[in-house]
Short mmCIF file of C-alpha atoms in Angstrom, two decimals:
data_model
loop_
_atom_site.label_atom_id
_atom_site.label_comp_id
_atom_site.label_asym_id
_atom_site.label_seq_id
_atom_site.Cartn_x
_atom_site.Cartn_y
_atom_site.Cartn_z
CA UNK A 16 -42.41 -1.76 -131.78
CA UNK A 17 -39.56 -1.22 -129.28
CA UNK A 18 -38.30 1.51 -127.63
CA UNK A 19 -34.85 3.36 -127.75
CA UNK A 20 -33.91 4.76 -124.44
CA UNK A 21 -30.36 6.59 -123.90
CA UNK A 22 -28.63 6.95 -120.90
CA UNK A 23 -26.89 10.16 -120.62
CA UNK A 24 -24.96 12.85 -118.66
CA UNK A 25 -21.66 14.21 -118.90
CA UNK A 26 -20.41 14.54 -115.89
CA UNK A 27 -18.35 11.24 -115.52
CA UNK A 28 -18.91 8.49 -112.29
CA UNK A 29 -22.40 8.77 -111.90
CA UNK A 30 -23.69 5.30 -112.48
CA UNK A 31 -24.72 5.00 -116.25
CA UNK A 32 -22.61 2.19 -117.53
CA UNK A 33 -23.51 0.79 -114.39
CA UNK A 34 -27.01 1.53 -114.97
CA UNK A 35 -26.88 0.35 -118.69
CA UNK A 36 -26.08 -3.09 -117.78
CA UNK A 37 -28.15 -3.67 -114.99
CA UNK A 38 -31.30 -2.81 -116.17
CA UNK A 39 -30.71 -3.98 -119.63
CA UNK A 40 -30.17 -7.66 -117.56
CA UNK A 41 -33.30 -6.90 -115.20
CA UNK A 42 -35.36 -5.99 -118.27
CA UNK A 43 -34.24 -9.41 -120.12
CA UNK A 44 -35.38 -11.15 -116.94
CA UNK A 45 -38.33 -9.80 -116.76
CA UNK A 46 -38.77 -11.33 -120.16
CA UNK A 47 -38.30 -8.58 -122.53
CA UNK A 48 -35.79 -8.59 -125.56
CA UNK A 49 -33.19 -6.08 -125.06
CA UNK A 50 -30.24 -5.11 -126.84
CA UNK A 51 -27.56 -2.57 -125.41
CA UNK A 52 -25.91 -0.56 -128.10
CA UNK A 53 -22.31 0.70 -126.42
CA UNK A 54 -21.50 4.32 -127.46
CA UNK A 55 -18.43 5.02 -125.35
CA UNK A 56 -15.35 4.41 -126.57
CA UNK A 57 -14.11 3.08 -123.45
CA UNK A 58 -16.39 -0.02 -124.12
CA UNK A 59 -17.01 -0.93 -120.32
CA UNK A 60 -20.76 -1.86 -121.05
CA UNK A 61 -19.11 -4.39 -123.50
CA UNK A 62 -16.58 -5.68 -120.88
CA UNK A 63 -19.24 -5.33 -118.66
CA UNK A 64 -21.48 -8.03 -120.35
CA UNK A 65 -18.86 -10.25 -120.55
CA UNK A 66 -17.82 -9.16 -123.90
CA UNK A 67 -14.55 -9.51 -125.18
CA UNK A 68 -13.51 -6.94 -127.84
CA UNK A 69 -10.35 -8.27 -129.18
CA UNK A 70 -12.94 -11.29 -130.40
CA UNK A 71 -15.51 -9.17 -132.27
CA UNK A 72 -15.69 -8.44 -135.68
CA UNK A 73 -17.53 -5.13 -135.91
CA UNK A 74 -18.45 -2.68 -133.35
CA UNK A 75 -20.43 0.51 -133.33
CA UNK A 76 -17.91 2.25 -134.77
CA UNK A 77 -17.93 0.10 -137.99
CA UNK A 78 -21.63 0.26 -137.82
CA UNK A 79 -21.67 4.07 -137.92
CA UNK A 80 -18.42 4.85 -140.09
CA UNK A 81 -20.84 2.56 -142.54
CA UNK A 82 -18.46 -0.46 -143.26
CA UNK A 83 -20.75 -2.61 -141.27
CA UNK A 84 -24.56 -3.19 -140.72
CA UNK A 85 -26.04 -3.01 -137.71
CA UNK A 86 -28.02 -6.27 -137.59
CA UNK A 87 -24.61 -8.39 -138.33
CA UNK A 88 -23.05 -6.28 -135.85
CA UNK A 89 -25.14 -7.93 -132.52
CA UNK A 90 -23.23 -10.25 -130.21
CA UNK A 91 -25.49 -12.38 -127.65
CA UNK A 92 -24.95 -12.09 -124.02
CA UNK A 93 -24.45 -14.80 -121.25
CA UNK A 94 -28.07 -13.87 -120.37
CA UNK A 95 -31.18 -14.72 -122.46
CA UNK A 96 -33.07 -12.35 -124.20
CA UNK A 97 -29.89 -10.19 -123.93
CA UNK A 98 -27.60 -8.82 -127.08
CA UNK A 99 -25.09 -6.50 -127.35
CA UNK A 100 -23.43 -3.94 -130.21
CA UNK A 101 -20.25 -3.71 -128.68
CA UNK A 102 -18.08 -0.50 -128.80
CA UNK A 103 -14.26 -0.32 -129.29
CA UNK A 104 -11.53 2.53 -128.66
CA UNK A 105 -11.87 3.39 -132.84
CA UNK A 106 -15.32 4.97 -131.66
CA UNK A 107 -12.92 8.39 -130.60
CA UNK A 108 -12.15 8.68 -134.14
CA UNK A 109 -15.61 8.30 -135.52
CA UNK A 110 -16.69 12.13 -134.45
CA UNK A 111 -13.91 12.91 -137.33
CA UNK A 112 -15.30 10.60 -139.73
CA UNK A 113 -18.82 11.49 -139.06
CA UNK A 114 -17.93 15.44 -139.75
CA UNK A 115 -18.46 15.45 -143.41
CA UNK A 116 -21.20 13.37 -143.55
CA UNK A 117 -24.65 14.51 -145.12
CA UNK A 118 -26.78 14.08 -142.14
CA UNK A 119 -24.37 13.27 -139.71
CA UNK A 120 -26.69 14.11 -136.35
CA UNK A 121 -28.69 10.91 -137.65
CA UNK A 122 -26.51 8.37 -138.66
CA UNK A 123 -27.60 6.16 -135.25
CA UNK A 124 -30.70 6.81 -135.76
CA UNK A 125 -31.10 5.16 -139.64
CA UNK A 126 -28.73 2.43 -138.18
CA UNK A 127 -31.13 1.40 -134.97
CA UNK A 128 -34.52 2.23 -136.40
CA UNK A 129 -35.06 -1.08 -137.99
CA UNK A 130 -34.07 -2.69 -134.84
CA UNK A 131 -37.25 -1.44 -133.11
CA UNK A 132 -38.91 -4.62 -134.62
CA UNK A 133 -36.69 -7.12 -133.83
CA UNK A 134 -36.26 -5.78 -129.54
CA UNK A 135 -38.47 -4.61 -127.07
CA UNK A 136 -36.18 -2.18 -125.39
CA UNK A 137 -32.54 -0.95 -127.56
CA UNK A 138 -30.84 1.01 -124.28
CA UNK A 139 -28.05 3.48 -125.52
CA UNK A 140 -24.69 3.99 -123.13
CA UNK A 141 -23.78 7.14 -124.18
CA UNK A 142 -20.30 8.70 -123.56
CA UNK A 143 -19.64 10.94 -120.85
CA UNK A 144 -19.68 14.34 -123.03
CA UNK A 145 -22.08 15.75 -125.32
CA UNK A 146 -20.19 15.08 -128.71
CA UNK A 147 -21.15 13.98 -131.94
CA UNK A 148 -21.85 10.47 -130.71
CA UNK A 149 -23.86 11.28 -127.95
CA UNK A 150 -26.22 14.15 -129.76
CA UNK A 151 -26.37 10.89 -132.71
CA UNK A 152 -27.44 8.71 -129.52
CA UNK A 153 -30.12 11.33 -128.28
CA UNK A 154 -31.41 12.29 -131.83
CA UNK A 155 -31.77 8.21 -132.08
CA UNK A 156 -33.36 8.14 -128.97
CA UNK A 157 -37.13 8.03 -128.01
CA UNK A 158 -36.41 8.99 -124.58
CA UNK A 159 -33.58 9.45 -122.60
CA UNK A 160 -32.50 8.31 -119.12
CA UNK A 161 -30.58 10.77 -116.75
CA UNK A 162 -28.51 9.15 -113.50
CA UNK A 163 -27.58 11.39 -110.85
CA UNK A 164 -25.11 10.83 -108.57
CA UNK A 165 -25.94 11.37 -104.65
CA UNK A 166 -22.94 13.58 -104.15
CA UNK A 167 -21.90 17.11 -104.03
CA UNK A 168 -21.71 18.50 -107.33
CA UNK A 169 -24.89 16.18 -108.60
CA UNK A 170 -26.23 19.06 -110.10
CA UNK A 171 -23.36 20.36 -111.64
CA UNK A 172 -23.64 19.89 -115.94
CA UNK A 173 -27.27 19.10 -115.40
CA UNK A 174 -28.75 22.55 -116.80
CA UNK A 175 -25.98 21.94 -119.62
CA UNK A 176 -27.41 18.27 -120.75
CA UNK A 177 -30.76 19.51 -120.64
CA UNK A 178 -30.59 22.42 -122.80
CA UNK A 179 -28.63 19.99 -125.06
CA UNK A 180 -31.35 17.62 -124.95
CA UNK A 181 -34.09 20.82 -125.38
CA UNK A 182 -31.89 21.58 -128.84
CA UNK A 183 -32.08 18.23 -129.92
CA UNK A 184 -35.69 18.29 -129.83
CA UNK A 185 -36.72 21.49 -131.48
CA UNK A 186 -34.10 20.74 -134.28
CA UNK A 187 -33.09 17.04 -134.97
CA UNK A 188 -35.67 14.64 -132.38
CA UNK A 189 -38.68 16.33 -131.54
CA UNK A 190 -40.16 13.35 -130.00
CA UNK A 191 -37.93 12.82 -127.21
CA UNK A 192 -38.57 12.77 -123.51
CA UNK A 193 -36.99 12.63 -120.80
CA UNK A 194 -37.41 8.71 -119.20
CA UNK A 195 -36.30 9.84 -115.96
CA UNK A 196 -33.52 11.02 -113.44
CA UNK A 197 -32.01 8.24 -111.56
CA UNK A 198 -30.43 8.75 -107.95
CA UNK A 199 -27.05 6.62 -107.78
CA UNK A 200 -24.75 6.13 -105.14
CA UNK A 201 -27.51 6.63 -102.64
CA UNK A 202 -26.68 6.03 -98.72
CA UNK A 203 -29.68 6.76 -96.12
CA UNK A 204 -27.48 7.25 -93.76
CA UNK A 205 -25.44 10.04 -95.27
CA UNK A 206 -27.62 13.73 -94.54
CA UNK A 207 -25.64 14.51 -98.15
CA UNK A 208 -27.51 11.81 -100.10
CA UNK A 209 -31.09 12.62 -98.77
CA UNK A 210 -30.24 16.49 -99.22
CA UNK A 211 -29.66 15.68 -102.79
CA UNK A 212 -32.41 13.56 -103.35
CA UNK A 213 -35.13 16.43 -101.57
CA UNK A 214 -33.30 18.58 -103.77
CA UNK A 215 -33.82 16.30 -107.46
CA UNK A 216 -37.21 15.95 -106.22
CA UNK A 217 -37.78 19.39 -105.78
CA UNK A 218 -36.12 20.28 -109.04
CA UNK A 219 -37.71 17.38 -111.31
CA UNK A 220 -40.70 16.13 -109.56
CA UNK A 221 -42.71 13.44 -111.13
CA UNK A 222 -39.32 12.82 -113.86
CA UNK A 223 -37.88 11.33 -110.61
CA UNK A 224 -37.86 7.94 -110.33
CA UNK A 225 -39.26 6.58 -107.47
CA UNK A 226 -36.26 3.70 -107.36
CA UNK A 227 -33.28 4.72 -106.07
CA UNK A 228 -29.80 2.74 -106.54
CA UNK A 229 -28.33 2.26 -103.52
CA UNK A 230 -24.38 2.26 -102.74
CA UNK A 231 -23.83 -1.58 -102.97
CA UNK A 232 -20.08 -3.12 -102.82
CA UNK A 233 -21.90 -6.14 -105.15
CA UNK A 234 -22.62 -3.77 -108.35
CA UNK A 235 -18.97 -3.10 -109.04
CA UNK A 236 -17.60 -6.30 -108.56
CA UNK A 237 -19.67 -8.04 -110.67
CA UNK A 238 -18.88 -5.98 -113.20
CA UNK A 239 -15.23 -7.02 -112.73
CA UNK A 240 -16.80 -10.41 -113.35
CA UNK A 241 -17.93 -9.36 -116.55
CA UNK A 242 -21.76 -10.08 -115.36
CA UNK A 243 -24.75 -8.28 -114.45
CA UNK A 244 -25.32 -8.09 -110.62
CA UNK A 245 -28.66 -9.84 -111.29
CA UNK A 246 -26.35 -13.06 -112.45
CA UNK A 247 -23.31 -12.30 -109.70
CA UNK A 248 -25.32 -12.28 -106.51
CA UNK A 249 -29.19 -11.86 -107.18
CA UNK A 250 -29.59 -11.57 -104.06
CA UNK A 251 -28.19 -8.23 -103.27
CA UNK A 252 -29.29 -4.64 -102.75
CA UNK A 253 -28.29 -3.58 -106.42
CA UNK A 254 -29.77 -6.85 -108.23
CA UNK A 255 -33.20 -5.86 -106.37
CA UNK A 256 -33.00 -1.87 -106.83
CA UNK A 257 -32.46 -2.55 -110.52
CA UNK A 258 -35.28 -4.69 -110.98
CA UNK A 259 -37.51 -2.71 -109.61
CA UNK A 260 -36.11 -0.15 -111.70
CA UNK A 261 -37.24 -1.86 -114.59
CA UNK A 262 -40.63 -2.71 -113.18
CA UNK A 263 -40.96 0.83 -112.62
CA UNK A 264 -40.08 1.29 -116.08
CA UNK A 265 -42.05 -1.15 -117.78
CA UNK A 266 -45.00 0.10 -115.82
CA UNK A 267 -44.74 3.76 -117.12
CA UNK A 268 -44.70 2.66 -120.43
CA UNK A 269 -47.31 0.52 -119.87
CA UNK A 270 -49.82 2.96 -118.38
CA UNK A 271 -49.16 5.23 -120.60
CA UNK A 272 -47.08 7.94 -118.66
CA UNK A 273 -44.40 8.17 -121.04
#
C-alpha cells in the first residue's frame, strides 16, 4: 500500500516544486514506483518532468472537476518507475467548480486512494496558498512535507500552515502527520542560513530532517531542461542532497518513525 505525501507551504520560492521533482526522481531510482500528482496551476512540476501540456489530454483539473479518471489521467516520465498527473492553468478555476460540490474537501482524496495500490509513493505539489486545492491535497494526504527556505522571513506563514494542517486533522484527515520540514536554499557559509537552521531545529526538533538542500546553480537549470537534477548532472550537490533525502525518507518509513 503506498503512501501519499504533500508538499506544502504558502509562502512562495521556498523549494517545493523543486523538491517535488527531485525526490520523486531520487525515489524512482532508488527503485520505488512514484507518481507526482501536480496541484498548482502553474504546472512547473509538469514542465519540470519534461512534460508538455499543450500534448496532454486530461490533467488534474479534469480529474477533479470529474470529466476524467484519474488512472487514464497518468503520463510516464523520461525516468523509470516515474509517472506524472499533470496540472494545467484550468486548475484556478476548479476552486469555483469544486464550491458546490457534496464533499468537496475530499474530492482528491476518492480520486488518489485507489492509486495507493498501483505506487509506492503518490507525492502531491501543492499550490502556494491554502485554498480549496491545497486543503483537498492535505485531506488526501497521509503526511505532509514542509520546505523551508534558509532566508529571512523562513518562518513567516509557518504558524498559519500548521494550524491549517491541525484543522484538517481534527475535521476532514485525522491521520495526517507531518513528514518533515525541509531546509532549502541552504549556504554554510552564510551566518543567516545556519541561524535559521538552529532556529527550525529548535522550533521542530526531531520533524527536522537531517538532509539539508543546499544552494546549487545545477537544480534550477535542469529544471529548464525539463529533467530531474539526478538525470542533468548526477553528479552534483543537489542530485546527492536529494537522494539522501529520499534515503532518509524511505528509512523513516521503514523503521517505523512515521
Amino acid at each position: 500500500m503506498g503512501k501519499i505525501i504533500a508538499l506544502a507551504n504558502q509562502k512562495g520560492g521556498v523549494g517545493k516544486t523543486t523538491t517535488t521533482i527531485n525526490l520523486a526522481a531520487s525515489l524512482a531510482t532508488l527503485e520505488k514506483r512514484v507518481l507526482v500528482v501536480d496541484a498548482d496551476p502553474q504546472a512547473n512540476a509538469s514542465s519540470g518532468l519534461g512534460i508538455d501540456i499543450r500534448q496532454t489530454d486530461s490533467s488534474i483539473y479534469e480529474c477533479l472537476i470529474g470529466t476524467s479518471r484519474a488512472a487514464d489521467s497518468i503520463v510516464p516520465t523520461q525516468l523509470d518507475n516515474l509517472s506524472i498527473i499533470p496540472s494545467h492553468i484550468d486548475l484556478v478555476g476548479a476552486e469555483l467548480e469544486l464550491m458546490n460540490v457534496e464533499g468537496r474537501e475530499t474530492v482528491m482524496k476518492r480520486l488518489l486512494s485507489p492509486l495507493k495500490e498501483q505506487f509506492d509513493y503518490i507525492l502531491i505539489d501543492c499550490s502556494p496558498s491554502l485554498g480549496l486545492i491545497t486543503v483537498n491535497s492535505l485531506t488526501a494526504a497521509d503526511s505532509v512535507v514542509i520546505p523551508v527556505q534558509c532566508e529571512y522571513f523562513a518562518l513567516e506563514g509557518i504558524s498559519k500552515l500548521l494550524n491549517t494542517i491541525r484543522i484538517i486533522k481534527t475535521k476532514l484527515n485525522p491521520s495526517l502527520e507531518i513528514e518533515g520540514f525541509l531546509l532549502t536554499m541552504y549556504d554554510a557559509r552564510l551566518r543567516l542560513s545556519n541561524q535559521i537552521y538552529d532556529e527550525i531545529r529548535k522550533h521542530f526538533q526531531e520533524l527536522v530532517f537531517d538532509t539539508v538542500i543546499a544552494r546549487n546553480v545545477r537544480l534550477s537549470e535542469s529544471q529548464s531542461y525539463g529533467m530531474p537534477v539526478i538525470m542533468y548532472d548526477a553528479t552534483s550537490k543537489g542530485a546527492s542532497n536529494y537522494l539522501l533525502l529520499a534515503q532518509e525518507i524511505l528509512n523513516r518509513n521503514a523503521n517505523g518513525t512515521k
